[in-house]
GROMACS .gro file of C-alpha atoms in nm:
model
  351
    1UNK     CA    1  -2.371   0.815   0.934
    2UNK     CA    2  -2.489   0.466   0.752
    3UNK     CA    3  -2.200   0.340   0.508
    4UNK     CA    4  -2.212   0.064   0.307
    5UNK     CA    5  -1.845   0.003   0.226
    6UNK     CA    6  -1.895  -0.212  -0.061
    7UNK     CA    7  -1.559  -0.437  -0.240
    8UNK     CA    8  -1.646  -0.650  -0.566
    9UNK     CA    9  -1.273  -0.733  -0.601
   10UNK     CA   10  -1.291  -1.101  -0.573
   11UNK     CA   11  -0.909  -1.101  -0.490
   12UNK     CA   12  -0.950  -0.841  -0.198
   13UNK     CA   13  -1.167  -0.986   0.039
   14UNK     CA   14  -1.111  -0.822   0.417
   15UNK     CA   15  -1.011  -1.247   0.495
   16UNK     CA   16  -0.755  -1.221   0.202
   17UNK     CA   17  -0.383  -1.191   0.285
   18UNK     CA   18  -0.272  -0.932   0.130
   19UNK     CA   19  -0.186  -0.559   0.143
   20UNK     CA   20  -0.469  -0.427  -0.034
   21UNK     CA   21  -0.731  -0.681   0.238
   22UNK     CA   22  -0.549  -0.482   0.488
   23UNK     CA   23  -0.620  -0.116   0.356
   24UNK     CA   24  -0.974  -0.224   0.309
   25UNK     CA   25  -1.039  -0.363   0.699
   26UNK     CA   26  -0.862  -0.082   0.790
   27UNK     CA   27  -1.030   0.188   0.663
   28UNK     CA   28  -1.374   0.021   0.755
   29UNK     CA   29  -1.240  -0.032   1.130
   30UNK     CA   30  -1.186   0.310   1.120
   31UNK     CA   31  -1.423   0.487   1.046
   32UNK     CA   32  -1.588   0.236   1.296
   33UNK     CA   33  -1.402   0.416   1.557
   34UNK     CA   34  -1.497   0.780   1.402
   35UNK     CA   35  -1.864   0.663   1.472
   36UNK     CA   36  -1.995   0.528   1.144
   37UNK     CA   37  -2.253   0.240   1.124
   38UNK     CA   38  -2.042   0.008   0.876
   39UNK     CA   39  -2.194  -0.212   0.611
   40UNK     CA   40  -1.955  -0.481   0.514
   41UNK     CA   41  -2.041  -0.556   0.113
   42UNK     CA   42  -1.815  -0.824  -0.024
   43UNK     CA   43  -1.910  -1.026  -0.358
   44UNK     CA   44  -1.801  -1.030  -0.686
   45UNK     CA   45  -2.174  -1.114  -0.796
   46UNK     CA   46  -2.324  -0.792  -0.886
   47UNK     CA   47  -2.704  -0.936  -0.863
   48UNK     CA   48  -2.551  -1.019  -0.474
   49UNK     CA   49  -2.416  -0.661  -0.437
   50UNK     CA   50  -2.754  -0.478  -0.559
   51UNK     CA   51  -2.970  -0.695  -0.333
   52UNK     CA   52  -2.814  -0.651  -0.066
   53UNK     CA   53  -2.757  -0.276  -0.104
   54UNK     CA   54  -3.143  -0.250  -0.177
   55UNK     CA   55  -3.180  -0.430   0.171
   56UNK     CA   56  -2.981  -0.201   0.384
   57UNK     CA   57  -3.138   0.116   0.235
   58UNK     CA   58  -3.513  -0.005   0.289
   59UNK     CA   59  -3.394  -0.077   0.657
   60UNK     CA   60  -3.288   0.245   0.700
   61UNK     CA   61  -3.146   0.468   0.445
   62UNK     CA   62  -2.842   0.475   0.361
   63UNK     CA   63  -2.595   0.809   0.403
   64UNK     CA   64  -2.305   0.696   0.176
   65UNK     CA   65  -2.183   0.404  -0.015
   66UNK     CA   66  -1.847   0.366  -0.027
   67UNK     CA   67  -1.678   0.167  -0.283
   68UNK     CA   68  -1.283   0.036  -0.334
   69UNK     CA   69  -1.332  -0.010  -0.732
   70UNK     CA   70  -1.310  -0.299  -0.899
   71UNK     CA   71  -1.242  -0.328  -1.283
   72UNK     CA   72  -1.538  -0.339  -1.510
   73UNK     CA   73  -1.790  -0.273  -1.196
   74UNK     CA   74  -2.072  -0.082  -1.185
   75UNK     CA   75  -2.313  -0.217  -0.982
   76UNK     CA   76  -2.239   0.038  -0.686
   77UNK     CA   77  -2.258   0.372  -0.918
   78UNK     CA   78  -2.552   0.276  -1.091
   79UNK     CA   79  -2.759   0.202  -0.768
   80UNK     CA   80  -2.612   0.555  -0.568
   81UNK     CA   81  -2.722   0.725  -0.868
   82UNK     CA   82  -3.083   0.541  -0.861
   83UNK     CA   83  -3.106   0.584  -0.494
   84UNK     CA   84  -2.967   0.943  -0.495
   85UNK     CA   85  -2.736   0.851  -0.295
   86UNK     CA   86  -2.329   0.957  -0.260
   87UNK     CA   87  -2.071   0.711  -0.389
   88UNK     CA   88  -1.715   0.755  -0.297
   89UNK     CA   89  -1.517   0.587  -0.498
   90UNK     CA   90  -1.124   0.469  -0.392
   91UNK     CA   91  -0.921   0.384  -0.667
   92UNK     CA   92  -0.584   0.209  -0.606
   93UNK     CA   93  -0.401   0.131  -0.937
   94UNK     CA   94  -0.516   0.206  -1.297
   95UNK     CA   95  -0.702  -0.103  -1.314
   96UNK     CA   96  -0.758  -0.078  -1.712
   97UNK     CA   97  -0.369  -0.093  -1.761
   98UNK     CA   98  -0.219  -0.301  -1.462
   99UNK     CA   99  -0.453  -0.572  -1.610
  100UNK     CA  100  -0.321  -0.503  -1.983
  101UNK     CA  101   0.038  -0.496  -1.877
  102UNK     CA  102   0.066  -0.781  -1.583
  103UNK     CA  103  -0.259  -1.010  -1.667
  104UNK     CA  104  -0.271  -1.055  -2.040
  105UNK     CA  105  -0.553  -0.839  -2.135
  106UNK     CA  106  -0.662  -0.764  -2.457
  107UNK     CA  107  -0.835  -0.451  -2.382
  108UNK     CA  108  -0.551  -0.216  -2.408
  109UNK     CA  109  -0.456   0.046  -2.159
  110UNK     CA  110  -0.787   0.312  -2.209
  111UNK     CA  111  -0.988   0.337  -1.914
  112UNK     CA  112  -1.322   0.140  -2.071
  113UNK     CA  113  -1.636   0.370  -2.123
  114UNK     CA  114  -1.845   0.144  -1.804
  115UNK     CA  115  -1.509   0.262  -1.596
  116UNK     CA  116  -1.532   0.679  -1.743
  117UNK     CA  117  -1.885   0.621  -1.626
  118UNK     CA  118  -1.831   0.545  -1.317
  119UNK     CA  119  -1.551   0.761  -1.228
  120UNK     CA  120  -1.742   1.012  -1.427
  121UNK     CA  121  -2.077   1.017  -1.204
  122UNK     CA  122  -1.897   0.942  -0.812
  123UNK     CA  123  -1.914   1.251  -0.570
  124UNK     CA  124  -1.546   1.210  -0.442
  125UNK     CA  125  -1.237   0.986  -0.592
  126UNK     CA  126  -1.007   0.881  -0.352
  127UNK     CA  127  -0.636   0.815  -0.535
  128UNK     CA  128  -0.404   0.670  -0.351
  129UNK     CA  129  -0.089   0.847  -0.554
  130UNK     CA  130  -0.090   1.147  -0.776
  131UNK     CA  131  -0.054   0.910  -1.060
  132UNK     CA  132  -0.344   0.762  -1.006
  133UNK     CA  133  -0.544   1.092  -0.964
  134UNK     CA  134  -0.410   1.179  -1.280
  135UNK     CA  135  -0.539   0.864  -1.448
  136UNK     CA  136  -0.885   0.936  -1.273
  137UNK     CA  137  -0.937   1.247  -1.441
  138UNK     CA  138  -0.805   1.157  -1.769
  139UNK     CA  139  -1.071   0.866  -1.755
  140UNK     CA  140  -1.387   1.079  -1.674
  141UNK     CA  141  -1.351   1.206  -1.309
  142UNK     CA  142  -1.437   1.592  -1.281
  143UNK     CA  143  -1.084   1.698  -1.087
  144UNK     CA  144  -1.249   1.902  -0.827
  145UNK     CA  145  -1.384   1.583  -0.691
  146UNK     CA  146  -1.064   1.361  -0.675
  147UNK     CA  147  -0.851   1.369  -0.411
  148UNK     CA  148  -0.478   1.187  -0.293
  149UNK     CA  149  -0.494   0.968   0.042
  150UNK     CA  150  -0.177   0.782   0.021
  151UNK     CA  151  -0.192   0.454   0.163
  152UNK     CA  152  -0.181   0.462   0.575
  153UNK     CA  153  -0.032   0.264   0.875
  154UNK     CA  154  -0.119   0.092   1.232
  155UNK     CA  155   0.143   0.249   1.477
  156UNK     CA  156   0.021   0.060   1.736
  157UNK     CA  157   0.081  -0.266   1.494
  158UNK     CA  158   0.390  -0.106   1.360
  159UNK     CA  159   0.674   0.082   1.575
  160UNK     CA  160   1.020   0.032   1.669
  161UNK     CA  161   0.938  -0.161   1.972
  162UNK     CA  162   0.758  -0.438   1.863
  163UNK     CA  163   1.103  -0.623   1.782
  164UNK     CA  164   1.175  -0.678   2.138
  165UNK     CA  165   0.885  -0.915   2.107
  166UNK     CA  166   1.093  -1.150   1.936
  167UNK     CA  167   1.339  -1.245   2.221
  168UNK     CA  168   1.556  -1.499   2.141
  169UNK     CA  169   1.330  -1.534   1.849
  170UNK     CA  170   1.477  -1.283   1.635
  171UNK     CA  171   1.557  -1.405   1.269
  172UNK     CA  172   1.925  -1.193   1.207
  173UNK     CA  173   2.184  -1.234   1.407
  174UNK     CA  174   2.256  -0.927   1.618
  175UNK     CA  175   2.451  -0.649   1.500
  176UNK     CA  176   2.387  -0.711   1.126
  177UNK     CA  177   2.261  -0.414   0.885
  178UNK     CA  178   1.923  -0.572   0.811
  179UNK     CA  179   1.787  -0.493   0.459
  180UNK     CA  180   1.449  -0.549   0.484
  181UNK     CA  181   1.146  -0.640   0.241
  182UNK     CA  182   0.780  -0.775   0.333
  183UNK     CA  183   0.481  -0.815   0.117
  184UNK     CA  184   0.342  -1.022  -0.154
  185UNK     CA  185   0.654  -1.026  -0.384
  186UNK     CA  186   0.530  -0.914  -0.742
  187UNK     CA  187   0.724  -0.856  -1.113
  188UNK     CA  188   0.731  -0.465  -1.085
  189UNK     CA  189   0.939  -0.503  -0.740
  190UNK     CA  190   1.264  -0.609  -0.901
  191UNK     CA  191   1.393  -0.764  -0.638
  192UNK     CA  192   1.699  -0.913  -0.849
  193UNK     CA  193   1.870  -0.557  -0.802
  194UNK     CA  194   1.851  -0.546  -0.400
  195UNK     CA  195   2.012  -0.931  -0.474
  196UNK     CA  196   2.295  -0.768  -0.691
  197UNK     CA  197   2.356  -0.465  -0.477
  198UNK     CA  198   2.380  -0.660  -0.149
  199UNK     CA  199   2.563  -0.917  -0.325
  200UNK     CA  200   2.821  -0.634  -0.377
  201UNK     CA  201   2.810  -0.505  -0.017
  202UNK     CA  202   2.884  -0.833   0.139
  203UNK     CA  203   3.219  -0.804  -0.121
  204UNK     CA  204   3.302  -0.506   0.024
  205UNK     CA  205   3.270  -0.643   0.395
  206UNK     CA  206   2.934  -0.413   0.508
  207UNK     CA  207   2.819  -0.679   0.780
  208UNK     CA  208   2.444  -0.648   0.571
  209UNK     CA  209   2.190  -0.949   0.575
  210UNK     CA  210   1.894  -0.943   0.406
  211UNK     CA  211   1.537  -1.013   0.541
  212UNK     CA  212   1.201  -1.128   0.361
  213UNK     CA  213   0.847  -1.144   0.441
  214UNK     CA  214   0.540  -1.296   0.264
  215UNK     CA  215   0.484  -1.490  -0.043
  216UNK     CA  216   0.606  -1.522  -0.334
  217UNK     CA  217   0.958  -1.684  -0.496
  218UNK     CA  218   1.236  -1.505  -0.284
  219UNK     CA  219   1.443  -1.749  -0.187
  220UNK     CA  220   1.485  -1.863  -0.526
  221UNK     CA  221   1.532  -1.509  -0.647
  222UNK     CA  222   1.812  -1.410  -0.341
  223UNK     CA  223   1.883  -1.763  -0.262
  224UNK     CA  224   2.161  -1.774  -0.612
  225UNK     CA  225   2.225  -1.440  -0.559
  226UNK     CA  226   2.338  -1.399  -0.143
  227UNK     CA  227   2.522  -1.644   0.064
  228UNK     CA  228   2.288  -1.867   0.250
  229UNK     CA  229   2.382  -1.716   0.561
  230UNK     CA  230   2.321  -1.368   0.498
  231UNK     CA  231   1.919  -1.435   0.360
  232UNK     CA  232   1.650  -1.536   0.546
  233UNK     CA  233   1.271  -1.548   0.418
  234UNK     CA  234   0.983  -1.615   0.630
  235UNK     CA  235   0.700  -1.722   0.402
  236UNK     CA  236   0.422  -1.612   0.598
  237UNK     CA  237   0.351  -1.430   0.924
  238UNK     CA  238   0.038  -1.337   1.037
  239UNK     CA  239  -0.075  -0.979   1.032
  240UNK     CA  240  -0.080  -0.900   1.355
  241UNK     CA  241   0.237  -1.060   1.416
  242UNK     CA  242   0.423  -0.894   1.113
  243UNK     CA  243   0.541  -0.569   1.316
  244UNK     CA  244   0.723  -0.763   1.524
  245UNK     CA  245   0.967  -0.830   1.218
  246UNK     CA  246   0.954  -0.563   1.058
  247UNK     CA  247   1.094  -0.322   1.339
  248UNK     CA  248   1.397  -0.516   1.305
  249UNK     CA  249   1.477  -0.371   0.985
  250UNK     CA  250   1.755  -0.093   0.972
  251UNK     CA  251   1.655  -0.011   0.602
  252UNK     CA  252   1.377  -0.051   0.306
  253UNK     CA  253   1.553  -0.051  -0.051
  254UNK     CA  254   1.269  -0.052  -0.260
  255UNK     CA  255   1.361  -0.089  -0.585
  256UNK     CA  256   1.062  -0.019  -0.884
  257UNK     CA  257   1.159  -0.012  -1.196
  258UNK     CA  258   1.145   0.340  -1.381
  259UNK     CA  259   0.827   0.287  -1.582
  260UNK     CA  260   0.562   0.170  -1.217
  261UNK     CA  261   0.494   0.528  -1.127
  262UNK     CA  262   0.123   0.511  -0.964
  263UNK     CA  263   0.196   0.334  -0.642
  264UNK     CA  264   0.177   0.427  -0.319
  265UNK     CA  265   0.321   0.134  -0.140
  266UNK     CA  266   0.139   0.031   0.192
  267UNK     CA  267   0.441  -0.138   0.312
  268UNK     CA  268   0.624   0.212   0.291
  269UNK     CA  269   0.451   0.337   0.599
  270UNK     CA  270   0.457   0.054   0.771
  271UNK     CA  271   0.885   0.020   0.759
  272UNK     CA  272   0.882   0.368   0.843
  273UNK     CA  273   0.626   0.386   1.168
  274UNK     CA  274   0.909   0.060   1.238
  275UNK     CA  275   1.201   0.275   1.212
  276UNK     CA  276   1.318   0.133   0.881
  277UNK     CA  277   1.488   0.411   0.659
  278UNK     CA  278   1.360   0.422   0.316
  279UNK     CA  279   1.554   0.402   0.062
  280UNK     CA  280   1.376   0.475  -0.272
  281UNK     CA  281   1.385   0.519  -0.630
  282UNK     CA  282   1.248   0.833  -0.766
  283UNK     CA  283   0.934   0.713  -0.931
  284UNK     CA  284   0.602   0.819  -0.860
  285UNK     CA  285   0.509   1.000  -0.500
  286UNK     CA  286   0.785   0.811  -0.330
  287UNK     CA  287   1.014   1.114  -0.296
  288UNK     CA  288   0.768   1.294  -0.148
  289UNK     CA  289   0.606   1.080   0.049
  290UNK     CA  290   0.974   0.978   0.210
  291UNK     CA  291   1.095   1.344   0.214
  292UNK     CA  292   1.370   1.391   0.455
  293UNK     CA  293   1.349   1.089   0.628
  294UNK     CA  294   1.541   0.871   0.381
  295UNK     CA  295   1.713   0.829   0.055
  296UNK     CA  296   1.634   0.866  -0.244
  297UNK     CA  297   1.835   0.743  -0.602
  298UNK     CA  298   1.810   0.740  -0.957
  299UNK     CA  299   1.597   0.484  -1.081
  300UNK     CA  300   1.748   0.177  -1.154
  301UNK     CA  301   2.062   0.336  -1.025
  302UNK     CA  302   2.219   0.013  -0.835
  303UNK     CA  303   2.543   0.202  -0.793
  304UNK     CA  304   2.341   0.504  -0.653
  305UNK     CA  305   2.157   0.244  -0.415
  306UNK     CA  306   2.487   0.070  -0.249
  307UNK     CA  307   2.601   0.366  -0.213
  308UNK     CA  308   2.286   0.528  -0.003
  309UNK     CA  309   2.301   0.166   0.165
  310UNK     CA  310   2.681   0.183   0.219
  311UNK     CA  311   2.656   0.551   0.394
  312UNK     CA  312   2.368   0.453   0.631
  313UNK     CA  313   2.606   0.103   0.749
  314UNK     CA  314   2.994   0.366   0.814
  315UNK     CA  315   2.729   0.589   0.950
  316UNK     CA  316   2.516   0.493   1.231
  317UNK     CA  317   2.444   0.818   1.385
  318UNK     CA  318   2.288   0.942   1.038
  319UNK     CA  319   2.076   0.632   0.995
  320UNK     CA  320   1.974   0.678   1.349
  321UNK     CA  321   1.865   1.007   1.233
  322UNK     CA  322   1.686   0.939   0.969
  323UNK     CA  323   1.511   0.659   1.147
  324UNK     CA  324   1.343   0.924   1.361
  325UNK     CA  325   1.258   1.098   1.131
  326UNK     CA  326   1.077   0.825   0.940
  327UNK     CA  327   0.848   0.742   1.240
  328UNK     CA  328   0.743   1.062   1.284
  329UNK     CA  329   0.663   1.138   0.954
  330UNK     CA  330   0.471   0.801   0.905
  331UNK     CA  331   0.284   0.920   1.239
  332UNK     CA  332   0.080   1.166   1.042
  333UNK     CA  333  -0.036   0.878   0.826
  334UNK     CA  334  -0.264   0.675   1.021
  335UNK     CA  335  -0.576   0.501   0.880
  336UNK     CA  336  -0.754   0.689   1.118
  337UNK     CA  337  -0.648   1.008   0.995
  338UNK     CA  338  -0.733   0.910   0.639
  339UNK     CA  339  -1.076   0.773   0.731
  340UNK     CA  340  -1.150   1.113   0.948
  341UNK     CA  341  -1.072   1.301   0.640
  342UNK     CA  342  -1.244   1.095   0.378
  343UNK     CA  343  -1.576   1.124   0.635
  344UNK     CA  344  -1.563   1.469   0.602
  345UNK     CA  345  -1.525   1.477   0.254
  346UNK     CA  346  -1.789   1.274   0.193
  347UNK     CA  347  -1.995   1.453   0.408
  348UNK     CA  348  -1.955   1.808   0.237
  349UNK     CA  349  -2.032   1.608  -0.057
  350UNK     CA  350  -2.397   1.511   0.068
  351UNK     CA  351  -2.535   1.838   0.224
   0.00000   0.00000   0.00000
């Protein structure tokens, strides 16, 4: 099968570091492995896009063209529809209103009528939450052709193992409850409430530190709220070393405010294929995508969240449990197991 996996996201390029550059070289290295030929398509220039789509299909024609959308693009579902052609489109976030809300822009929260176009005319939507499948469909998409992939995970990258990799290396002392976050810190995380709640730990003498990953201001969002020994930040780690930090994480309080209901957080999986229990709000898919294998508290609840946090700490044998648990359920989540699917969606799609 010839795929042109096409990205016009100028802030998502597969060299980008970032979540959503990950999800996009993984799913292309994966369906690599499944067999595909893969077409790398990166611009934002949609005269670059066409061309070079045009290119590949008089070579030899193409099968499927596979786009993660970009707002306001429609370079990729006008030329399948020209070229009969399938377009699977992956949608992430509702683009129209994350941009209204977080970026300032005027054009309210409506899906545009170029974006209900081009949801409208693709032969498969792939959401990453339910939320987002909902706001596909309200915005043009014909629901028997969206389906929910929730974001996936490396477990070769990500498992409990990789922290012996650290050695003498390792960035919390040992025997401390490590509370752990990693990612590209943004407003909607909230991080000031995992401050205040392990603030309030530490006062009642749970032995928790707290560990950070990526960019963004976290020390000086922890740094007044936690005791300089019991926070450490690492700016930046490379991707393929990031595992190695992660599995030393005993928990994952994520804590999303009420109202950010469409995500599907990549760093979920990863924490869990580490052995990290999740400890989540109820907002969106979390609950269900954590299930049994962690915790999850009323929104907002910070009272409801030390306490989860406080019961794993007096109880290791129960956050050993649940540890299990959460690898094996983030086993059945592997970008190759989302790529094999979406193939054969796809496929269906253009007999």
């Amino acid at each position: 099968m010839r795929v042109a996996h096409v990205c016009m996201d100028r802030g998502v390029g597969p060299s980008r570091r970032k979540g959503a550059a990950v999800h996009l070289q993984a799913i292309r290295d994966s369906m690599r492995k499944l067999g595909a030929e893969v077409f790398d398509v990166d611009s934002p220039d949609a005269d670059v896009v066409a061309a070079r789509l045009h290119e590949l299909h008089r070579i030899d024609p193409l099968d499927l063209v596979y786009e993660r959308y970009s707002l306001g693009a429609t370079t990729v579902s006008e030329f399948a529809e020209g070229m009969g052609i399938a377009h699977v489109l992956e949608v992430n976030a509702p683009l129209q209103a994350e941009a209204s809300r977080y970026r300032g822009s005027e054009e309210g929260d409506v899906a545009s009528s170029p974006e209900r176009a081009v949801l409208g005319k693709a032969k498969l939507v792939v959401a990453v939450s339910s939320k987002v499948a909902e706001f596909a469909i309200d915005s043009g998409a014909p629901s028997e052709n969206v389906v929910i992939e929730p974001n996936g995970v490396d477990p070769e990258m990500f498992n409990p193992g990789r922290a012996q990799e650290l050695g003498a290396e390792a960035p919390v002392p040992a025997g401390r409850f490590t509370l752990g976050v990693h990612g590209r810190l943004r407003p909607w995380h909230n991080l000031e409430m995992l401050g205040r709640v392990a603030a309030r730990l530490l006062d009642e003498d749970c032995d928790v530190h707290v560990l950070t990953i990526g960019k963004g201001d976290y020390a000086e969002t922890l740094g007044a709220l936690l005791p300089e020994e019991r926070f450490t930040h690492l700016s930046w780690v490379p991707h393929p070393d990031v595992g190695r930090y992660v599995a030393c994480f005993d928990a994952l309080p994520l804590t999303y405010a009420p109202a950010d209901d469409y995500f599907s957080p990549l760093k979920l999986r990863e924490a869990m294929a580490s052995g990290a229990v999740p400890v989540v709000p109820d907002v969106g898919d979390l609950a269900q995508d954590v299930g049994e294998a962690g915790i999850i508290y009323e929104p907002g609840s910070e009272s409801e969240l030390q306490e989860a946090l406080r019961g794993l700490i007096q109880d290791p044998g129960h956050c050993s449990h649940l540890s299990v648990l959460a690898q094996r359920q983030a086993e059945g989540s592997d970008w190759l197991s989302i790529a094999r699917r979406t193939l054969e969606r796809a496929l269906a799609v253009t007999l």
